[in-house]
Coordinates of C-alpha atoms in Angstrom, one line a residue:
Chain A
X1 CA -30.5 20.7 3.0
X2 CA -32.9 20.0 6.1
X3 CA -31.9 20.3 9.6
X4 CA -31.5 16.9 10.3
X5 CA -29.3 15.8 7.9
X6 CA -26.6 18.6 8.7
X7 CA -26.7 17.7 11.9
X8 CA -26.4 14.2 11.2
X9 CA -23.5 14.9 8.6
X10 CA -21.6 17.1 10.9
X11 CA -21.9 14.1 14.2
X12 CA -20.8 11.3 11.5
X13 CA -18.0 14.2 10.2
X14 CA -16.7 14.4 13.3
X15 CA -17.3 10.5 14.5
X16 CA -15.1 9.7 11.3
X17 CA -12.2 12.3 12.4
X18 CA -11.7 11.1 15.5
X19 CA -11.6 7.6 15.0
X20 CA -9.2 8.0 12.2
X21 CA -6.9 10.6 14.8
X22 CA -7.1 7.5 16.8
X23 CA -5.0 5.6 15.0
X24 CA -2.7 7.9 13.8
X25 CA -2.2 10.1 16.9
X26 CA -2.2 6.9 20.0
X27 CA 1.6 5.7 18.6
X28 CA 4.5 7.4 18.7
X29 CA 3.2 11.0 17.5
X30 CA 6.5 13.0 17.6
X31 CA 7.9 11.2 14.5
X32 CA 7.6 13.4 11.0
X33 CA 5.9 11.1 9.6
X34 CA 2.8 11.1 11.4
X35 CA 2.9 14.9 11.0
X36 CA 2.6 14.2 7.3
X37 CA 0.3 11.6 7.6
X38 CA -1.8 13.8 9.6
X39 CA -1.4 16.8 7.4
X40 CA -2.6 14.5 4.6
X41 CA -5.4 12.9 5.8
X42 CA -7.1 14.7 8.4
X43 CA -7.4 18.0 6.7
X44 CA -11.1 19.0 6.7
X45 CA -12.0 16.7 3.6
X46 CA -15.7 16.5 3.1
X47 CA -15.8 12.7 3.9
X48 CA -18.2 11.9 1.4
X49 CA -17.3 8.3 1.3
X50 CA -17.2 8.1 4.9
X51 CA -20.9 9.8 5.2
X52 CA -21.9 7.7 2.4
X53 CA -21.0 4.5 4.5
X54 CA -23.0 5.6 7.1
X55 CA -25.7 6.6 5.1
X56 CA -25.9 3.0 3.6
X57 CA -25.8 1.8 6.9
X58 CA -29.0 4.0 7.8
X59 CA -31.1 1.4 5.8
X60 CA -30.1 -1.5 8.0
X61 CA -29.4 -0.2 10.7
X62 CA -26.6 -1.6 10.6
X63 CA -24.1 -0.8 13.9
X64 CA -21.9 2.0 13.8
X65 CA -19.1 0.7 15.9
X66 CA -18.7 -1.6 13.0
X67 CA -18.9 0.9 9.7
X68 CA -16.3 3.2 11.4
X69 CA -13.8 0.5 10.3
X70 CA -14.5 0.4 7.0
X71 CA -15.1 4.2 6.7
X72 CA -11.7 4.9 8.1
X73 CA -10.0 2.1 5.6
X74 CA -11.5 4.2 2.6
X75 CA -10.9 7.5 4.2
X76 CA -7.1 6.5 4.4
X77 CA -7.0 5.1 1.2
X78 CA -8.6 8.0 -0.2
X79 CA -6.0 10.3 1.4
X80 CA -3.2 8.3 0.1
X81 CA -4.3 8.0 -3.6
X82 CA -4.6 12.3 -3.0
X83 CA -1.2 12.6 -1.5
X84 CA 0.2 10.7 -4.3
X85 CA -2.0 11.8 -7.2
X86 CA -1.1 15.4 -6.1
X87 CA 3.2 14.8 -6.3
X88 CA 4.6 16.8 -8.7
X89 CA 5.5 13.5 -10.7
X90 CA 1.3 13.3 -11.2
X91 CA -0.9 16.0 -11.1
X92 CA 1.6 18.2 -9.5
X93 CA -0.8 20.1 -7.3
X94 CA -0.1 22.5 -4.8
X95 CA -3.5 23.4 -2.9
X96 CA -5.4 20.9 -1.5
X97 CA -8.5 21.9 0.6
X98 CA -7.3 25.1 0.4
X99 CA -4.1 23.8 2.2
X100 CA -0.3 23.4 0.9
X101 CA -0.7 19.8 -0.3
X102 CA 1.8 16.9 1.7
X103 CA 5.2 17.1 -0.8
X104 CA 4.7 20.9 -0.6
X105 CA 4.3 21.5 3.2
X106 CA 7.5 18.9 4.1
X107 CA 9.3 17.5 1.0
X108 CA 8.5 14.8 -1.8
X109 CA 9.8 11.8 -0.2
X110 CA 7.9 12.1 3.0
X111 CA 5.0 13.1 0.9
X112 CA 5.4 9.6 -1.1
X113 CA 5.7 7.5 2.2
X114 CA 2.9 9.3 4.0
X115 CA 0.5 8.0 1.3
X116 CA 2.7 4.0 1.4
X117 CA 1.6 4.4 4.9
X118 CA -1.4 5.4 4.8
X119 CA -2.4 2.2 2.5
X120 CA -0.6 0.3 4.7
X121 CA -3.1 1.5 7.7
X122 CA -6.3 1.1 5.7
X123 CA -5.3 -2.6 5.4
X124 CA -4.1 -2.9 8.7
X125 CA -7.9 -1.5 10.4
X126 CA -9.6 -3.8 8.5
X127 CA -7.4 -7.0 9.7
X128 CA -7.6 -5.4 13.4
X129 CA -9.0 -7.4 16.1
X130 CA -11.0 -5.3 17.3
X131 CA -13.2 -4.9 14.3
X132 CA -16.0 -7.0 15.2
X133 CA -16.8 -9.0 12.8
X134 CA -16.3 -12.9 11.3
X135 CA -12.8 -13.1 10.0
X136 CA -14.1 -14.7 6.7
X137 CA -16.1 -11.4 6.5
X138 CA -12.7 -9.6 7.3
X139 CA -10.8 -11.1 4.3
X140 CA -13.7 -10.6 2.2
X141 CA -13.3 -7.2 2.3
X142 CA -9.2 -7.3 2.3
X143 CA -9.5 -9.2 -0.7
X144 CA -12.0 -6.8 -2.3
X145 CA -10.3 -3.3 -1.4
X146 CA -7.3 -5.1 -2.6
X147 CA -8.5 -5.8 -6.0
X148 CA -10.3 -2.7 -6.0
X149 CA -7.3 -0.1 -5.3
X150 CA -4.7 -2.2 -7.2
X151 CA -2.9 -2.9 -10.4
X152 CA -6.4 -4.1 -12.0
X153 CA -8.1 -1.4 -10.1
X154 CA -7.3 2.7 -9.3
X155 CA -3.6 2.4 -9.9
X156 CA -4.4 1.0 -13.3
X157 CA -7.1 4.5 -13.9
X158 CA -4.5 6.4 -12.5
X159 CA -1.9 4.4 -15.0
X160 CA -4.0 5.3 -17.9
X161 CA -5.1 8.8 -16.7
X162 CA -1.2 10.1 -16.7
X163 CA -0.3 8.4 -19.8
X164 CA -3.0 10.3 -21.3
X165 CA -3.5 8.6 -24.8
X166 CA -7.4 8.9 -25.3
X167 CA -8.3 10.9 -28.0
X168 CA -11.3 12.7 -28.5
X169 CA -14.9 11.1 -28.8
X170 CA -13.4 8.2 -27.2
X171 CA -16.4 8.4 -24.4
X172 CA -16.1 4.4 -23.8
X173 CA -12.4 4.6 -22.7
X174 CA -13.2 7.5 -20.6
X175 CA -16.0 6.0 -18.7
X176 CA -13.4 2.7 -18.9
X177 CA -10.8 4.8 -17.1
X178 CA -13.0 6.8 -14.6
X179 CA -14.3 3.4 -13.2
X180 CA -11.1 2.2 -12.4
X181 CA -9.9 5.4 -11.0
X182 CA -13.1 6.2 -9.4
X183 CA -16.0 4.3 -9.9
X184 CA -14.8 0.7 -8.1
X185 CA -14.3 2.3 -5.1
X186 CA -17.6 3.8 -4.6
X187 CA -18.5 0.1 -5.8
X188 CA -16.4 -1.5 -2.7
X189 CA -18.2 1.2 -0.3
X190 CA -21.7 0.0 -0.9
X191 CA -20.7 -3.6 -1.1
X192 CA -18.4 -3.3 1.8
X193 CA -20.8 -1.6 3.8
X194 CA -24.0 -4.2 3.2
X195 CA -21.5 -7.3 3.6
X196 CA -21.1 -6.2 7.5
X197 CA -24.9 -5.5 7.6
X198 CA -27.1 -7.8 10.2
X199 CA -29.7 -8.6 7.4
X200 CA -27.9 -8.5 4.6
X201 CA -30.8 -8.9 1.6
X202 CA -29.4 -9.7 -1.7
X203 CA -31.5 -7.2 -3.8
X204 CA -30.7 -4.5 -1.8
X205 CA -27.4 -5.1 -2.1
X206 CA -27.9 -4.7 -5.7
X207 CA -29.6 -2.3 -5.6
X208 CA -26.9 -0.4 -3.2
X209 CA -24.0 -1.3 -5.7
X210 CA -25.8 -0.1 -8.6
X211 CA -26.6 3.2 -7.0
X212 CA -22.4 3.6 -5.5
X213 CA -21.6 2.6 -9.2
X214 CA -23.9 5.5 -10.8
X215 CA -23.0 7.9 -7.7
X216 CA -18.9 7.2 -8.7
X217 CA -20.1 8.4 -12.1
X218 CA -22.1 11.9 -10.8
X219 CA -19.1 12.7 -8.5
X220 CA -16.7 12.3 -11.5
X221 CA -18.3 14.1 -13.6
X222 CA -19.1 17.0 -11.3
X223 CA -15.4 17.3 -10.3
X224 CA -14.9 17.8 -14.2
X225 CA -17.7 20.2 -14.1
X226 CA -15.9 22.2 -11.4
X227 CA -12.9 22.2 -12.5
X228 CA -14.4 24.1 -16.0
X229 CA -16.4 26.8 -14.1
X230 CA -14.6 27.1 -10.6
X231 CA -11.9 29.5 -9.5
X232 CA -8.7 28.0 -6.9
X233 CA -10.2 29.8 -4.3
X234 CA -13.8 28.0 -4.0
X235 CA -12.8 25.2 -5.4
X236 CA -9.9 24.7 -2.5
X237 CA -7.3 23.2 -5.1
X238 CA -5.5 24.5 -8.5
X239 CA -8.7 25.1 -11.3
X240 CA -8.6 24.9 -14.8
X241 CA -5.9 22.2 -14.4
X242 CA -7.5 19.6 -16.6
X243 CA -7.5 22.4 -19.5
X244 CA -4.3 23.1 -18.9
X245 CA -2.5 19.9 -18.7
X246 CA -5.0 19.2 -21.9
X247 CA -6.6 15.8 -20.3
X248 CA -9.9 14.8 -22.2
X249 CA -12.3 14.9 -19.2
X250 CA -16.1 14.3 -19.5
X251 CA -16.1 18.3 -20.1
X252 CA -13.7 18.3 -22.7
X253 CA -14.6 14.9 -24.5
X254 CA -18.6 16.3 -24.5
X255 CA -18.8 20.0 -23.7
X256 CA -19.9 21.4 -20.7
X257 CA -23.6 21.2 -21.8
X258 CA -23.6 17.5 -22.5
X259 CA -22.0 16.8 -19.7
X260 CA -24.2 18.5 -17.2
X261 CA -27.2 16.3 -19.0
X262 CA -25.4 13.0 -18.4
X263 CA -24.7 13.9 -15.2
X264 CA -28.6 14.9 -14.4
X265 CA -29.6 11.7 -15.6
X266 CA -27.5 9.6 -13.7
X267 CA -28.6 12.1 -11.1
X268 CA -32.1 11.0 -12.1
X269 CA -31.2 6.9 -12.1
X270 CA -29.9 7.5 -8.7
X271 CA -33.3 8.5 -7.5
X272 CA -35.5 6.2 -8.9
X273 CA -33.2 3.2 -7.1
X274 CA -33.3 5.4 -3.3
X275 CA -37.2 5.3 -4.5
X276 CA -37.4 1.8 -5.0
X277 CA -35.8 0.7 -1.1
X278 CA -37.7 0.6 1.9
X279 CA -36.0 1.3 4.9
X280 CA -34.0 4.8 6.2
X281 CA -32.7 6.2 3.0
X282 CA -33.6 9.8 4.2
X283 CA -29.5 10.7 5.1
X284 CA -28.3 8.7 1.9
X285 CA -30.3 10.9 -0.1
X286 CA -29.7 14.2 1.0
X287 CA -26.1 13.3 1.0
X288 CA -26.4 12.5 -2.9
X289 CA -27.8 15.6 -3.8
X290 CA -25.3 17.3 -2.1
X291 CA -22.4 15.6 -3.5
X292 CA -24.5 16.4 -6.9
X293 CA -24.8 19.9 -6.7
X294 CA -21.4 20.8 -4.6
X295 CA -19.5 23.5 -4.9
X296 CA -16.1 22.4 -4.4
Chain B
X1 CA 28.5 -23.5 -1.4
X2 CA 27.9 -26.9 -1.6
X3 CA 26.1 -28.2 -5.1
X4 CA 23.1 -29.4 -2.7
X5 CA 22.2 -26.0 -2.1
X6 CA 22.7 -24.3 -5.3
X7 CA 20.5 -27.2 -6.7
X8 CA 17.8 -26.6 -3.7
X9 CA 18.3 -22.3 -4.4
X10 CA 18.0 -22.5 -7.9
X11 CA 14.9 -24.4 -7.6
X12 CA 13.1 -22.3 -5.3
X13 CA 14.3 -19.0 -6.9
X14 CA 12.2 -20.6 -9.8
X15 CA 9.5 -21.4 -7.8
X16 CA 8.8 -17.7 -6.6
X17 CA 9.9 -16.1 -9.5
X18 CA 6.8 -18.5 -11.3
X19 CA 4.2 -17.7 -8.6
X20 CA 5.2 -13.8 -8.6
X21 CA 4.5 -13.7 -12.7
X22 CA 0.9 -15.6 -12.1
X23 CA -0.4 -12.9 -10.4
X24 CA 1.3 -10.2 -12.4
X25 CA 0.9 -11.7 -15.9
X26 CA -2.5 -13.6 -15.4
X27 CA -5.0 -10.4 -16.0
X28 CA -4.7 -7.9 -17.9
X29 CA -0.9 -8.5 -18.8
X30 CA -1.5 -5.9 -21.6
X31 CA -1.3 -2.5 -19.8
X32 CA 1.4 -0.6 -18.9
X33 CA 1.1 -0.4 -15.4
X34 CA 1.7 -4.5 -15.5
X35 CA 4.7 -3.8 -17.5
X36 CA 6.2 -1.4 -15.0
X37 CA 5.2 -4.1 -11.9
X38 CA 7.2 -7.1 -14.1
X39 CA 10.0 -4.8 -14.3
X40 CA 9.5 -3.6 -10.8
X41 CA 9.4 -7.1 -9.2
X42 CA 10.6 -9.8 -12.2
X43 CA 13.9 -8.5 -12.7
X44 CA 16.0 -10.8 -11.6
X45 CA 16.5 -10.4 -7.7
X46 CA 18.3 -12.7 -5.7
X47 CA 15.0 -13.5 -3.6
X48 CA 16.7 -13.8 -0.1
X49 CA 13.8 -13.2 1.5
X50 CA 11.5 -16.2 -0.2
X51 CA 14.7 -18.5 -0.2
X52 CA 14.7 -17.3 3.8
X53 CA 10.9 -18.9 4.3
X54 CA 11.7 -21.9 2.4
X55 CA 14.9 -22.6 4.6
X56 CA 12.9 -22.0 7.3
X57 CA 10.0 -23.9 6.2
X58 CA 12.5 -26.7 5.8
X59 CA 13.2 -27.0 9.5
X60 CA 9.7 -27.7 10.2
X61 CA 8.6 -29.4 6.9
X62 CA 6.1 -27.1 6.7
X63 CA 3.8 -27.2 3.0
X64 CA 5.6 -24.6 -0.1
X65 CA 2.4 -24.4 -1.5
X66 CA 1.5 -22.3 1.8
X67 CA 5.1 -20.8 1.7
X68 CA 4.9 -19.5 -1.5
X69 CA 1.6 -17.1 -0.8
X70 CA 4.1 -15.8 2.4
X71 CA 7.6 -15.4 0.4
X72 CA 5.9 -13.7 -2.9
X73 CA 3.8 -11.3 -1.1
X74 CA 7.1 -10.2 1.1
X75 CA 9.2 -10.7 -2.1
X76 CA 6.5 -7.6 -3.7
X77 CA 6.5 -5.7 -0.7
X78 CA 10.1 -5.9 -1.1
X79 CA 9.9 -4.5 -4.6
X80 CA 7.6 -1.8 -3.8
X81 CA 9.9 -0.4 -1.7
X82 CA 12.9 -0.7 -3.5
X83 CA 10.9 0.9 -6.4
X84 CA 10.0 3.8 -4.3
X85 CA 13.1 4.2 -2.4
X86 CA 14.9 4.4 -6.2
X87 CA 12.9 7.8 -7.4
X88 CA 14.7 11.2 -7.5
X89 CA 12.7 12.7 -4.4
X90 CA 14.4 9.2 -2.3
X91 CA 18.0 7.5 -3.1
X92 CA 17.5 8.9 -6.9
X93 CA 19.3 5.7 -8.0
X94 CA 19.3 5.0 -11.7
X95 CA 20.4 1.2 -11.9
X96 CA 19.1 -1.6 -10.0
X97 CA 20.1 -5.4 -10.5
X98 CA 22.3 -3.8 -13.4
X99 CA 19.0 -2.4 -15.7
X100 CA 17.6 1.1 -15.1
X101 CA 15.1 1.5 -12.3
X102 CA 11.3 1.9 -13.4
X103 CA 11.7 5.4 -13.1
X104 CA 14.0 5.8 -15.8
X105 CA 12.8 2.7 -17.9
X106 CA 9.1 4.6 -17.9
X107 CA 8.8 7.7 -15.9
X108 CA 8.5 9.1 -12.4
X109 CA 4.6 8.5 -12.6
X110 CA 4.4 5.4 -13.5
X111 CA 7.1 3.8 -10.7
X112 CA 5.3 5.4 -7.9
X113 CA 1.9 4.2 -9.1
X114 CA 3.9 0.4 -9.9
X115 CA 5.1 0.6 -6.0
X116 CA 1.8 1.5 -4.6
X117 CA 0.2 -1.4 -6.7
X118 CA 2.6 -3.7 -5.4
X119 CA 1.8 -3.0 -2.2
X120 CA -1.7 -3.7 -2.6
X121 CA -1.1 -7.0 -4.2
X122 CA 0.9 -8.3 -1.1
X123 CA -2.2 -7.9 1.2
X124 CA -4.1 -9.5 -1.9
X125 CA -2.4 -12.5 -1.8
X126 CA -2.6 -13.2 1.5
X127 CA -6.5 -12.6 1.6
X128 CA -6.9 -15.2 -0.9
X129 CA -9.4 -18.1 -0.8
X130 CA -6.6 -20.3 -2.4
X131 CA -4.1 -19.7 0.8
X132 CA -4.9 -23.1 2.7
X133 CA -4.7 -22.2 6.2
X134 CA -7.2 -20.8 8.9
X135 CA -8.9 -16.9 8.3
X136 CA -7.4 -16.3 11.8
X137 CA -3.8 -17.0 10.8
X138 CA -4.6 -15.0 7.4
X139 CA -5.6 -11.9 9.8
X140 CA -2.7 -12.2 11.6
X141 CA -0.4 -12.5 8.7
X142 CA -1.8 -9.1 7.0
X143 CA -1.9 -7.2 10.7
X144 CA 1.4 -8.1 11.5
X145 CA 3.0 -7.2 8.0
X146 CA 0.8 -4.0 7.7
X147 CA 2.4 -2.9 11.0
X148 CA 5.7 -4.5 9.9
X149 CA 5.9 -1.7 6.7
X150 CA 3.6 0.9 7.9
X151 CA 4.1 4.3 9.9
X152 CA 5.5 2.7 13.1
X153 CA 7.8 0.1 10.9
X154 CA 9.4 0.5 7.4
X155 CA 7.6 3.6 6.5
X156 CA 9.0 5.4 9.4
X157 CA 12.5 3.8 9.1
X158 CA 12.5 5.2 5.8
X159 CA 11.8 8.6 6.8
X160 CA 13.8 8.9 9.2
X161 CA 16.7 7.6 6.6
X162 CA 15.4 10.3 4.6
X163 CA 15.4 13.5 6.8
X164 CA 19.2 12.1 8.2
X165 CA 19.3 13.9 11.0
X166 CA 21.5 11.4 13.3
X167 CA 25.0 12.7 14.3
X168 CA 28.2 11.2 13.9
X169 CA 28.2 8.7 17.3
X170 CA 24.6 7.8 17.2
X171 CA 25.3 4.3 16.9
X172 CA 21.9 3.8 18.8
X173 CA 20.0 5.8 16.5
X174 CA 21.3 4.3 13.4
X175 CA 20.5 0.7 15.0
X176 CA 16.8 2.0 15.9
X177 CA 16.6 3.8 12.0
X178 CA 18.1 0.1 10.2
X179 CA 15.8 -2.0 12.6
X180 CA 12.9 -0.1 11.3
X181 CA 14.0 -0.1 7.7
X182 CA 14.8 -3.3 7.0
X183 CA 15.1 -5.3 10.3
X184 CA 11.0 -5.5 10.8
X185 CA 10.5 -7.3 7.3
X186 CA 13.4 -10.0 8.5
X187 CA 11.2 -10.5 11.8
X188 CA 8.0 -11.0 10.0
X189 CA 9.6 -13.5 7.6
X190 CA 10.6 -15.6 10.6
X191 CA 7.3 -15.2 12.4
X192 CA 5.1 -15.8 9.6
X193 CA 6.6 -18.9 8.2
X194 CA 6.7 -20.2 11.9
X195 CA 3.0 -19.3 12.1
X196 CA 2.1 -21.6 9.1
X197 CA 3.7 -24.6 10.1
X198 CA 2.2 -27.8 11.1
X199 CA 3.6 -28.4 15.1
X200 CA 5.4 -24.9 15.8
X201 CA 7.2 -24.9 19.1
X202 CA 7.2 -21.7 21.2
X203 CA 10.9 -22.5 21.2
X204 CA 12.0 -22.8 17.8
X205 CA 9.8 -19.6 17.3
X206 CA 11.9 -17.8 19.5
X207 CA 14.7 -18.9 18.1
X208 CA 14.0 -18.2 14.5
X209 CA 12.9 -14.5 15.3
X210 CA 16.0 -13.9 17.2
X211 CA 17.9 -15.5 14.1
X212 CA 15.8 -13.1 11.8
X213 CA 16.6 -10.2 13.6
X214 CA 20.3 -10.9 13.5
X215 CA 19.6 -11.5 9.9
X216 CA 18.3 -8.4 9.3
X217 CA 21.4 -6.5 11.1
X218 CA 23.9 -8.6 8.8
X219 CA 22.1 -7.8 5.5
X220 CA 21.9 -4.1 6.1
X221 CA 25.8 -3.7 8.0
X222 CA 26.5 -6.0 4.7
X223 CA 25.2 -3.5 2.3
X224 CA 27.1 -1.0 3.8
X225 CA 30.1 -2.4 4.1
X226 CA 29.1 -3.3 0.0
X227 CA 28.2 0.4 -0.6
X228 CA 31.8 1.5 0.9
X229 CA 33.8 -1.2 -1.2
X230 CA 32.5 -2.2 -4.2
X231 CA 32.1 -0.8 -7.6
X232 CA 28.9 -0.2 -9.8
X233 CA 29.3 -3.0 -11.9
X234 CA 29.9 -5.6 -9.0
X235 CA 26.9 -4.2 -7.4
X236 CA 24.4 -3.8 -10.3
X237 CA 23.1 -0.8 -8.5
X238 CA 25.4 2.9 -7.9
X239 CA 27.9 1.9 -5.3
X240 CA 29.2 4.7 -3.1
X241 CA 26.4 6.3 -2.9
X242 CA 25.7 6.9 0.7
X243 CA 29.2 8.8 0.8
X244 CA 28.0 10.4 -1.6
X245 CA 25.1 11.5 0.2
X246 CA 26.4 12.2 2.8
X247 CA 24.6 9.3 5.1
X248 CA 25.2 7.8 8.2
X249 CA 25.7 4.6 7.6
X250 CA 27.8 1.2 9.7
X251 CA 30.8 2.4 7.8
X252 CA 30.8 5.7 8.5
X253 CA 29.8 5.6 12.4
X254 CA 32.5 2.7 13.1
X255 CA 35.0 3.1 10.1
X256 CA 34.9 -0.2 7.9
X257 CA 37.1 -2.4 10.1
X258 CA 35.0 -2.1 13.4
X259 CA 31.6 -2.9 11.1
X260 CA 33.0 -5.8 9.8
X261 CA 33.6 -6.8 13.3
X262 CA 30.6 -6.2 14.4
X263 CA 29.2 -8.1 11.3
X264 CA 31.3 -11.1 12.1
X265 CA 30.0 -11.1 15.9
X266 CA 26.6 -11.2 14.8
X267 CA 27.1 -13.8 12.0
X268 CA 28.6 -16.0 15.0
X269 CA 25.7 -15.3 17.0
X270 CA 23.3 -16.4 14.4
X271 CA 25.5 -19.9 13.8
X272 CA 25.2 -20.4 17.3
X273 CA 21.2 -20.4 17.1
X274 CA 21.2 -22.4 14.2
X275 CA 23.3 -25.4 16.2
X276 CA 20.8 -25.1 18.9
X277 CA 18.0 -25.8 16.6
X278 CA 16.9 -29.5 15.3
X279 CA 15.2 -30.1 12.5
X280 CA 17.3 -29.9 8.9
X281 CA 18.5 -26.3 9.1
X282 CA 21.0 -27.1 6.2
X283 CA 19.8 -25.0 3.2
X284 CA 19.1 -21.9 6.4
X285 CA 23.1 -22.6 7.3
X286 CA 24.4 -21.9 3.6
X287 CA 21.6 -19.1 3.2
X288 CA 22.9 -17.2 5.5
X289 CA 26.3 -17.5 5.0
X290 CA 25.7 -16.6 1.2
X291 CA 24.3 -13.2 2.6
X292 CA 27.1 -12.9 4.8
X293 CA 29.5 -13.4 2.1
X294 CA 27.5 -11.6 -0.8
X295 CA 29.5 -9.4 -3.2
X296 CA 26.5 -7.4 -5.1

């Protein structure tokens, strides 16, 4: 990792915290469920998709004042699909970034609103005055994170994920299942993010939505990866729990050699598309290898 | 109830319940999360709150096939929550409508993940290309009902339901808690329908909020005075609860006679508003009174 890019990480890091403390911290603060909301969404997360906005916006140049809104609507979204995924009901997880997780700090209920909430907020940013762009662009990207989180989208991987019925060497309905849970979302951050750019060039975009699309893939398949060969404490949450709960994961359905060559070549296809575009891609790259070979 | 009405009810519970299944059953009505979402939101609910935008729609003639996007996405909202509020970590409340809650129909995972798709279907809806009216009134529409249920509205009315802290006496409190909880979603019903119609008057707006605000009071003091009274079967849902659980409720602040005074002041304050308003406020007049004189 150069220089430059962690000091660029750790400005956008901290540009992303505060405009999401904004909103949560500027109304009424005392109530209990802003504590939870806080506790569960600004908790030292790595703020890949965040960075990765950014990143994407490197290439256009496109203005920052503008990406923070749609880096905070995914960072709250993201926060609420944690908080819920971690309720004892789901994944039942106890240690998130090293940290109680939301229903075991306060309670289950507040833990299951905080994350309503906080998909309540993500929508509400993005319709927010504010936000400087045309509305038509606005509602594009309602409509889009919309689709992309709902009932056809993430709640639908997450749907299949806990009812579990994939059986082994069923790689299609895995991938199937990690694009819904994952994938669309890292879709809807390189679309989002080129929509609100000034010169918006259609093969870019393509190019871009290709390259979140294979990136959704890598950071799957490394969290599987991590989950096989890490321990709770460097890993920040519960380890081994994908073994233990016996889901197929990419690890499982391919062992843990396989699965570190599919990942490398994704790895590799991700390249070979930053390659291919002109323009700042210095920061978008570093950040994809190091979401590649993280740690935790 | 005069036949006009059931006739012009019937019909428009129809309507909605139609619209609702497009979205639910038009894609991907094969997985289970859609079957948990049907049961979730399709399960035979009286629809006050679409029947309240049509009434209102009706004093300004204002277009149903604009009303409809409005009443089904606060009719799935509505469902969301009453999903959520259902699960063992909330109101742990088996029967709904008379049929087991999605909880118990599938399983604790599957209702929290059918609420938070909900959810995300409500902002869809309004984001949509086929909503025929300006991007500006969209916006408005989906920042006023993300406010409406988020961490300063129904989110935080529910938590602070939850962690029922008020004391015996805290009338104030309990108002503040109910206004949140339910009262919000009544004011957005009559803003938002105003919003869409053809010649609103700043008057009549007024008006209708007021009236939707008093709405909201009547509905919840109702349920109360329901929840003290009736019997599971009546209700469809477990009655007595709240005693039960020990929360602070109308009832138990004021004792059952002074709430249903209280009820009947308000229900006279709303009929007053409805005399001052021209336009046919007919099928509102006999709405309202059928929530006022509900038994279930």
């Amino acid at each position: 990792m150069t220089e430059d890019f962690r000091f660029w990480a750790d400005e956008h890091q901290k540009r992303i915290e505060n405009f999401m403390m904004r909103f949560l911290k500027e109304e009424s603060s005392n109530s209990l469920i802003h504590e939870v909301c806080s506790h569960g969404s600004l908790n030292g997360g790595k703020r890949f998709r965040a960075l990765l906005c950014y990143a994407i916006g490197e290439i256009s140049k496109t203005d920052k004042l503008i990406l923070d809104y749609i880096a905070s609507s995914i960072e709250f979204i993201h926060a609420y699909s944690l908080i819920h995924d971690d309720l004892p009901a789901m994944d039942n997880d106890d240690l998130r970034r090293g940290k109680p997780t939301c229903h075991i700090k306060f309670n289950e209920a507040q833990a299951i609103l905080a994350g309503d909430g906080l998909q309540s907020l993500a929508f509400h940013i993005l319709s927010l005055p504010s936000f400087l762009i045309d509305d038509q662009k606005k509602l594009k990207l309602i409509n889009s994170l919309s689709n992309t989180i709902g009932i056809n989208g993430m709640v639908k991987g997450q749907s299949l994920d806990i009812e579990n019925t994939l059986k082994i060497g069923e790689i299609k309905g895995l991938e199937k299942l990690q694009e819904l849970k994952t994938g669309l979302l890292f879709n809807f951050i390189g679309s989002a993010t080129y929509l609100v750019s000034d010169n918006p060039s259609e093969i870019i975009n393509i190019k871009i939505t290709n390259l979140c699309s294979l990136l959704g893939k890598v950071y799957q398949i490394t969290d599987d990866i991590l989950d096989y060969e890490s321990n709770d404490k460097v890993l920040g949450k519960t380890s081994g729990k994908d073994r233990k709960d016996n889901k197929l994961t990419y690890v499982s359905l391919l062992g843990i050699n396989e699965a570190k060559k599919i990942n490398s070549k994704y790895f590799d296809d991700i390249k070979e598309i930053i390659n291919s575009i002109s323009g700042n891609t210095i920061f978008l790259n570093e950040l994809i290898l190091k979401i590649y070979q993280r740690v935790h």
